[in-house]
Amino acid sequence: MDWLTRMNAALEYIETNLTGEIDSEVLARKACCSASNFQRIFSYITDLSLADYIRRRRLTQAAVELQNGGVKIIDLALKYGYESPVSFSRAFAAMHGVTPTAARAEGVTLKAYPRISFQILIKGD
């Protein structure tokens, strides 16, 4: 179970740093393995690359902020690590199917990628 604790600590690090830089070495230290090994393990277990998971979580958080307040798109782009509002808008539209501007409208449904955690369930018959 210690492995689960370490992997969940690594995921907690990702969640607390979605708006900042996520250092792969710190992430690997939390999981007690090398950075490349952590990425391989993560991809194997989740069937999703670590970079894709982080991108989806950031775009989910950005969508929540966009719908809840009058935040500017450029501010969201910079907050979540995008170089420009154009690159943010492309990534946002690719995930959610609508542009950030269209997402502000009432009743628009956006995709959400929930936070994951690792658990082991053992069942016997």
Coordinates of C-alpha atoms in Angstrom, one line a residue:
M1 CA 0.0 0.0 0.0
D2 CA 3.0 2.3 0.4
W3 CA 3.2 2.4 -3.4
L4 CA -0.3 3.7 -3.6
T5 CA 0.5 6.4 -1.1
R6 CA 3.5 7.6 -3.1
M7 CA 1.6 7.6 -6.4
N8 CA -1.3 9.5 -4.9
A9 CA 1.2 12.0 -3.4
A10 CA 2.6 12.5 -6.9
L11 CA -1.0 13.2 -8.2
E12 CA -1.5 15.6 -5.3
Y13 CA 1.6 17.5 -6.4
I14 CA 0.2 17.7 -9.9
E15 CA -3.1 19.1 -8.6
T16 CA -1.6 21.7 -6.4
N17 CA 0.7 22.9 -9.2
L18 CA -1.8 23.0 -12.2
T19 CA -1.3 26.7 -12.5
G20 CA 2.4 26.6 -12.2
E21 CA 5.4 24.6 -13.3
I22 CA 5.2 20.8 -12.7
D23 CA 8.8 19.6 -12.1
S24 CA 9.2 16.0 -13.3
E25 CA 12.0 15.4 -10.9
V26 CA 9.9 16.5 -7.9
L27 CA 7.1 14.4 -9.2
A28 CA 9.4 11.4 -9.5
R29 CA 10.8 11.9 -6.0
K30 CA 7.3 11.8 -4.6
A31 CA 6.7 8.5 -6.3
C32 CA 10.2 7.2 -5.3
C33 CA 11.3 6.4 -8.9
S34 CA 13.0 8.1 -11.8
A35 CA 11.1 10.7 -13.9
S36 CA 11.1 8.4 -17.0
N37 CA 9.9 5.4 -15.0
F38 CA 7.1 7.4 -13.4
Q39 CA 5.9 8.5 -16.8
R40 CA 6.0 4.9 -18.1
I41 CA 4.1 3.6 -15.0
F42 CA 1.6 6.4 -15.2
S43 CA 0.9 5.8 -18.9
Y44 CA 0.7 2.0 -18.4
I45 CA -1.8 2.3 -15.5
T46 CA -4.0 5.1 -16.9
D47 CA -3.6 4.5 -20.7
L48 CA -2.9 8.2 -20.9
S49 CA 0.4 10.0 -21.1
L50 CA 1.3 12.2 -18.1
A51 CA 1.4 15.3 -20.4
D52 CA -2.1 14.6 -21.7
Y53 CA -3.4 14.1 -18.2
I54 CA -1.9 17.4 -17.0
R55 CA -3.2 19.2 -20.1
R56 CA -6.7 17.9 -19.6
R57 CA -6.8 18.8 -15.9
R58 CA -5.6 22.3 -16.7
L59 CA -8.2 22.8 -19.4
T60 CA -10.9 21.4 -17.1
Q61 CA -9.9 23.9 -14.4
A62 CA -9.8 26.7 -17.0
A63 CA -13.3 25.8 -18.2
V64 CA -14.6 26.0 -14.6
E65 CA -13.0 29.4 -14.1
L66 CA -14.3 30.6 -17.5
Q67 CA -17.8 29.7 -16.7
N68 CA -17.8 31.0 -13.1
G69 CA -16.4 34.4 -13.6
G70 CA -15.4 37.3 -15.8
V71 CA -11.8 36.3 -16.2
K72 CA -10.1 37.3 -19.4
I73 CA -9.1 34.5 -21.8
I74 CA -5.5 35.8 -22.0
D75 CA -5.2 35.7 -18.2
L76 CA -6.4 32.0 -18.2
A77 CA -4.0 31.2 -21.0
L78 CA -1.0 32.5 -19.1
K79 CA -2.2 31.1 -15.8
Y80 CA -2.4 27.6 -17.2
G81 CA 0.9 27.7 -19.0
Y82 CA 0.0 28.6 -22.6
E83 CA 2.3 31.0 -24.5
S84 CA -0.6 32.8 -26.2
P85 CA -4.4 33.1 -26.1
V86 CA -4.4 31.5 -29.6
S87 CA -2.7 28.3 -28.5
F88 CA -4.9 28.2 -25.4
S89 CA -8.0 28.6 -27.6
R90 CA -7.0 25.8 -29.9
A91 CA -6.3 23.4 -27.1
F92 CA -9.6 24.5 -25.4
A93 CA -11.6 23.9 -28.5
A94 CA -9.9 20.6 -29.2
M95 CA -10.9 19.3 -25.8
H96 CA -14.3 21.0 -25.2
G97 CA -15.6 21.3 -28.8
V98 CA -16.2 25.1 -28.4
T99 CA -14.0 28.2 -28.2
P100 CA -13.4 29.8 -24.8
T101 CA -15.5 32.8 -25.9
A102 CA -18.5 30.5 -26.8
A103 CA -18.0 28.6 -23.5
R104 CA -19.1 31.7 -21.6
A105 CA -22.6 31.5 -22.9
E106 CA -25.4 30.2 -20.7
G107 CA -26.2 26.5 -21.1
V108 CA -23.0 25.5 -22.8
T109 CA -21.9 22.0 -21.8
L110 CA -18.2 21.4 -21.5
K111 CA -16.2 18.2 -21.0
A112 CA -14.6 17.7 -17.6
Y113 CA -11.7 15.5 -16.9
P114 CA -11.8 14.6 -13.2
R115 CA -8.9 14.2 -11.0
I116 CA -7.7 10.6 -10.7
S117 CA -6.4 8.7 -7.8
F118 CA -4.9 5.2 -7.5
Q119 CA -6.7 2.5 -5.5
I120 CA -6.5 -1.2 -5.3
L121 CA -9.6 -3.3 -4.9
I122 CA -9.1 -7.0 -4.2
K123 CA -12.2 -9.3 -4.5
G124 CA -12.4 -12.9 -4.0
D125 CA -15.2 -15.4 -4.9

